[in-house]
């Protein structure tokens, strides 16, 4: 796809300006409330859709549809990240007023790592089409683990990034405001806040195993896959604070994500077969993929609301929350 340089510049400027405004707006540590999180979520979604409109007008309807599909796919898959964020914050007992700062730097790291992974992924797919079969196998396996309840438990304290940090420098037991590194007895010491950022980056690397192959099933154009991923990642922080405390109510969402992963795996197989075996083998068009993802997400959320999960005591989780 012939993407004009100015469109890359517009994307880069939008991301930098948005992150700068976000950082300045939250320069003073405070607890992010529901209303504030809702406003920021609307802002990030609005920016993503506006940029999608620019892509549609500049690069055509196919590119616009691929961008929207990839963005929505990454947005839906990133819901699992929210559960991990909650797990990490609980494990390290992160004060609520410091959580936004942690996620801010976690997002910056995720943008850098996704740029590397997606660039390599696009290069590999364009050169070795058979890799799509391997990606499909990864997605099928991920789908199976979710549906069978065999998802791997993520232990924040034992993640590679946290263990590496502890080897590089000592980590103190208490928080020192919003500082990541402090001087203690003449030496540099990491605070638990830096360990939390390391744990979040490690979690993102794990989730990239699913999201990178999935988004490459939608498009093999670097501009489409990276910009869609970037805008989905940028809105993660606001989405976390918006849904904090409500994540357990969407208990059917994990099943929906498993079905989406399996569907994308089938799309990859058909795509690879079309290129390597016979052009008579049909591919799944991007508009169809977009429609399928939207329907699955809508059904998952609707079922979660209509059939609340049971609490350990046998009552509805929503009722249990109300009793509290």
XYZ file of C-alpha atoms in Angstrom:
324
model
C 0.000 0.000 0.000
C 1.385 3.380 -1.019
C 1.018 5.461 2.146
C 1.952 9.143 1.756
C 4.637 10.411 4.122
C 2.365 13.172 5.390
C -0.081 10.569 6.727
C 2.685 8.963 8.784
C 3.581 12.432 10.072
C -0.039 13.164 10.983
C -0.184 9.896 12.916
C 3.090 10.564 14.753
C 2.124 14.139 15.636
C -1.312 13.003 16.855
C 0.218 10.377 19.145
C 2.907 12.698 20.542
C 0.512 15.597 21.136
C -2.109 13.313 22.697
C 0.407 11.731 25.078
C 1.779 15.159 26.006
C -1.684 16.514 26.780
C -2.489 13.359 28.742
C 0.724 13.645 30.786
C 0.160 17.332 31.539
C -3.463 16.722 32.493
C -2.379 14.049 34.975
C 0.893 15.607 36.166
C -0.544 15.715 39.682
C -1.172 12.242 41.065
C -4.853 11.670 41.817
C -7.477 8.961 41.750
C -9.123 8.653 38.328
C -12.892 8.680 38.786
C -15.558 7.165 36.540
C -16.533 10.488 34.948
C -12.952 11.463 34.127
C -12.225 7.997 32.752
C -15.374 8.191 30.616
C -14.343 11.519 29.102
C -10.855 10.283 28.286
C -12.231 7.033 26.842
C -14.530 9.032 24.564
C -11.555 11.170 23.518
C -9.371 8.172 22.614
C -12.173 6.407 20.761
C -12.993 9.643 18.940
C -9.366 10.132 17.872
C -9.181 6.536 16.633
C -12.374 6.886 14.586
C -11.380 10.288 13.178
C -8.032 8.881 12.090
C -9.897 5.938 10.568
C -11.949 8.419 8.570
C -8.745 10.039 7.316
C -7.439 6.619 6.308
C -10.730 5.877 4.525
C -10.644 9.154 2.576
C -6.921 8.975 1.779
C -6.255 5.293 1.132
C -9.698 4.030 0.136
C -12.523 1.971 1.577
C -10.508 -1.273 1.767
C -7.773 0.319 3.869
C -10.357 2.100 6.003
C -12.222 -1.139 6.688
C -8.993 -2.988 7.484
C -7.946 -0.239 9.897
C -11.315 -0.288 11.682
C -11.320 -4.096 11.883
C -7.758 -4.214 13.212
C -8.482 -1.468 15.763
C -11.632 -3.159 17.040
C -9.882 -6.541 17.139
C -6.967 -5.180 19.170
C -9.381 -3.265 21.402
C -11.313 -6.432 22.168
C -8.219 -8.566 22.742
C -6.792 -5.915 25.064
C -9.629 -6.531 27.531
C -7.507 -9.389 28.888
C -4.825 -6.792 29.630
C -7.246 -5.013 31.943
C -7.599 -8.094 34.125
C -3.818 -8.376 34.301
C -3.492 -4.682 35.194
C -5.846 -5.279 38.111
C -3.842 -8.347 39.161
C -0.534 -6.455 39.048
C -1.885 -3.467 40.979
C -3.310 -5.765 43.653
C -0.079 -7.798 43.900
C 2.126 -4.727 44.377
C -0.542 -2.860 46.390
C -0.235 0.182 44.109
C -2.018 3.245 45.533
C -4.853 4.257 43.195
C -3.461 7.758 42.701
C -0.225 6.313 41.218
C -1.864 3.846 38.804
C -2.302 6.259 35.894
C 1.395 7.200 35.959
C 2.367 3.531 35.820
C 0.031 2.809 32.908
C 1.236 5.919 31.050
C 4.807 4.633 30.877
C 3.536 1.112 30.292
C 1.712 2.356 27.192
C 4.839 4.068 25.864
C 6.764 0.820 26.222
C 3.953 -1.101 24.530
C 4.001 1.305 21.565
C 7.735 0.715 21.124
C 7.550 -3.077 21.445
C 4.552 -3.368 19.119
C 6.401 -1.301 16.508
C 9.259 -3.814 16.619
C 7.066 -6.927 16.635
C 4.713 -5.747 13.907
C 7.566 -4.602 11.661
C 9.185 -8.027 11.991
C 5.831 -9.750 11.581
C 4.963 -7.913 8.370
C 8.425 -8.623 6.949
C 8.178 -12.331 7.781
C 4.619 -12.721 6.433
C 5.465 -10.954 3.177
C 8.491 -13.192 2.685
C 7.273 -16.511 4.106
C 3.533 -16.998 3.582
C 3.552 -20.418 5.267
C 4.130 -18.652 8.606
C 0.418 -17.787 8.539
C -0.323 -21.466 9.257
C 1.894 -21.241 12.350
C 0.106 -18.068 13.456
C -3.226 -19.837 12.999
C -2.021 -22.700 15.209
C -1.036 -20.199 17.926
C -4.460 -18.582 17.832
C -6.259 -21.955 17.888
C -4.206 -22.966 20.924
C -4.961 -19.670 22.675
C -8.658 -20.120 21.943
C -8.563 -23.665 23.320
C -6.844 -22.539 26.536
C -9.482 -19.873 27.149
C -12.475 -22.139 26.477
C -11.034 -25.004 28.543
C -10.087 -22.744 31.417
C -6.394 -23.539 31.032
C -5.099 -19.997 30.632
C -1.665 -19.579 32.160
C -1.630 -17.641 35.414
C 0.548 -14.545 35.291
C 2.628 -14.074 38.449
C 3.761 -10.406 38.503
C 6.472 -10.976 41.063
C 8.072 -13.818 39.091
C 7.936 -12.238 35.628
C 11.235 -12.096 33.745
C 11.231 -8.292 33.653
C 10.791 -7.937 37.416
C 13.444 -10.566 38.173
C 15.838 -8.826 35.771
C 15.171 -5.468 37.436
C 15.976 -6.935 40.861
C 19.303 -8.193 39.498
C 20.181 -4.811 37.977
C 19.394 -2.736 41.066
C 17.862 -3.213 44.512
C 14.155 -2.519 44.907
C 12.929 -0.895 48.095
C 9.820 -2.150 49.869
C 7.935 1.143 50.123
C 6.696 3.695 47.585
C 8.355 7.100 47.324
C 5.577 9.136 45.778
C 5.601 8.938 41.984
C 9.367 8.373 41.786
C 10.659 5.310 39.948
C 14.237 5.589 41.207
C 15.547 7.245 44.385
C 18.937 7.700 46.058
C 19.332 5.751 49.259
C 22.582 5.678 51.234
C 24.543 6.949 48.248
C 23.171 4.429 45.720
C 20.358 4.363 43.200
C 17.439 2.218 44.316
C 14.309 1.328 42.355
C 10.921 1.880 43.935
C 8.091 -0.663 43.640
C 6.572 1.663 41.021
C 9.365 0.769 38.583
C 8.801 -2.929 39.285
C 5.125 -2.461 38.441
C 6.027 -0.864 35.083
C 8.365 -3.802 34.390
C 5.574 -6.280 35.211
C 3.136 -4.482 32.899
C 5.656 -4.494 30.043
C 6.234 -8.219 30.597
C 2.483 -8.818 30.455
C 2.221 -6.904 27.184
C 4.939 -9.089 25.658
C 2.880 -12.146 26.564
C -0.298 -10.730 25.037
C 1.595 -9.751 21.886
C 1.855 -13.479 21.114
C -1.886 -13.455 20.381
C -2.512 -9.919 19.165
C 0.306 -9.681 16.597
C -0.706 -12.827 14.629
C -4.366 -11.806 14.918
C -3.903 -8.320 13.492
C -1.696 -9.663 10.696
C -4.685 -11.725 9.596
C -6.527 -8.473 8.925
C -3.759 -6.742 6.971
C -0.090 -7.200 6.127
C 0.439 -3.472 5.659
C 2.617 -1.989 8.418
C 0.799 1.347 8.434
C -2.606 -0.251 8.951
C -1.566 -2.762 11.606
C 0.594 -0.369 13.634
C -1.670 2.679 13.641
C -4.687 0.566 14.589
C -2.701 -1.113 17.382
C -1.375 2.223 18.600
C -4.797 3.853 18.919
C -6.182 0.770 20.676
C -3.265 0.793 23.137
C -3.559 4.541 23.775
C -7.088 4.097 25.079
C -6.240 1.222 27.417
C -5.578 3.365 30.499
C -8.892 5.218 30.353
C -10.721 1.961 29.608
C -9.152 0.341 32.661
C -10.291 3.111 35.008
C -13.702 3.175 33.339
C -14.280 -0.551 33.848
C -12.397 -0.981 37.146
C -14.606 -2.985 39.463
C -16.900 -4.083 36.632
C -14.590 -6.495 34.803
C -15.936 -9.602 36.549
C -19.460 -8.822 35.337
C -18.457 -9.394 31.698
C -17.821 -13.077 32.340
C -18.896 -14.189 28.857
C -16.430 -11.830 27.201
C -13.554 -14.290 27.513
C -15.627 -16.877 25.624
C -16.328 -14.295 22.948
C -12.619 -13.497 22.642
C -11.852 -17.212 22.285
C -14.362 -17.479 19.429
C -12.851 -14.378 17.789
C -9.355 -15.901 18.003
C -10.618 -19.133 16.427
C -12.369 -17.172 13.674
C -9.195 -15.182 12.941
C -7.248 -18.460 12.846
C -9.628 -19.778 10.167
C -9.195 -16.504 8.283
C -5.401 -16.980 8.387
C -5.639 -20.540 7.079
C -7.878 -19.509 4.179
C -5.628 -16.545 3.446
C -2.482 -18.705 3.348
C -4.215 -21.453 1.359
C -5.434 -18.903 -1.189
C -1.859 -17.720 -1.748
C 0.002 -21.029 -1.534
C -2.412 -23.731 -2.722
C -5.051 -22.320 -5.045
C -6.614 -18.955 -5.752
C -9.956 -20.765 -5.940
C -9.898 -21.088 -2.147
C -11.950 -18.144 -0.860
C -10.686 -15.569 1.595
C -12.773 -13.847 4.245
C -13.236 -10.175 3.261
C -12.435 -7.484 5.824
C -16.063 -6.206 5.992
C -17.175 -9.731 6.944
C -14.438 -9.950 9.588
C -15.493 -6.604 11.030
C -19.142 -7.678 11.173
C -18.301 -10.998 12.840
C -16.164 -9.321 15.524
C -18.854 -6.723 16.266
C -21.587 -9.370 16.541
C -19.529 -11.658 18.801
C -18.612 -8.801 21.138
C -22.193 -7.548 21.261
C -23.559 -11.018 22.038
C -20.871 -11.604 24.722
C -21.619 -8.338 26.500
C -25.401 -8.816 26.214
C -25.260 -12.346 27.640
C -23.023 -11.135 30.473
C -25.572 -8.481 31.420
C -28.626 -10.759 31.047
C -27.043 -13.729 32.843
C -24.895 -12.368 35.705
C -22.161 -14.611 37.046
C -22.836 -16.372 40.321
C -20.775 -15.326 43.322
C -19.169 -18.005 45.522
C -22.199 -17.747 47.822
C -24.568 -18.602 44.979
C -25.994 -15.135 44.419
C -25.570 -12.951 41.375
C -22.252 -11.110 41.332
C -24.085 -7.848 40.705
C -26.249 -8.453 43.780
C -23.172 -9.271 45.830
C -21.565 -6.010 44.759
C -24.728 -4.130 45.686
C -24.749 -5.737 49.160
C -21.263 -4.420 49.721
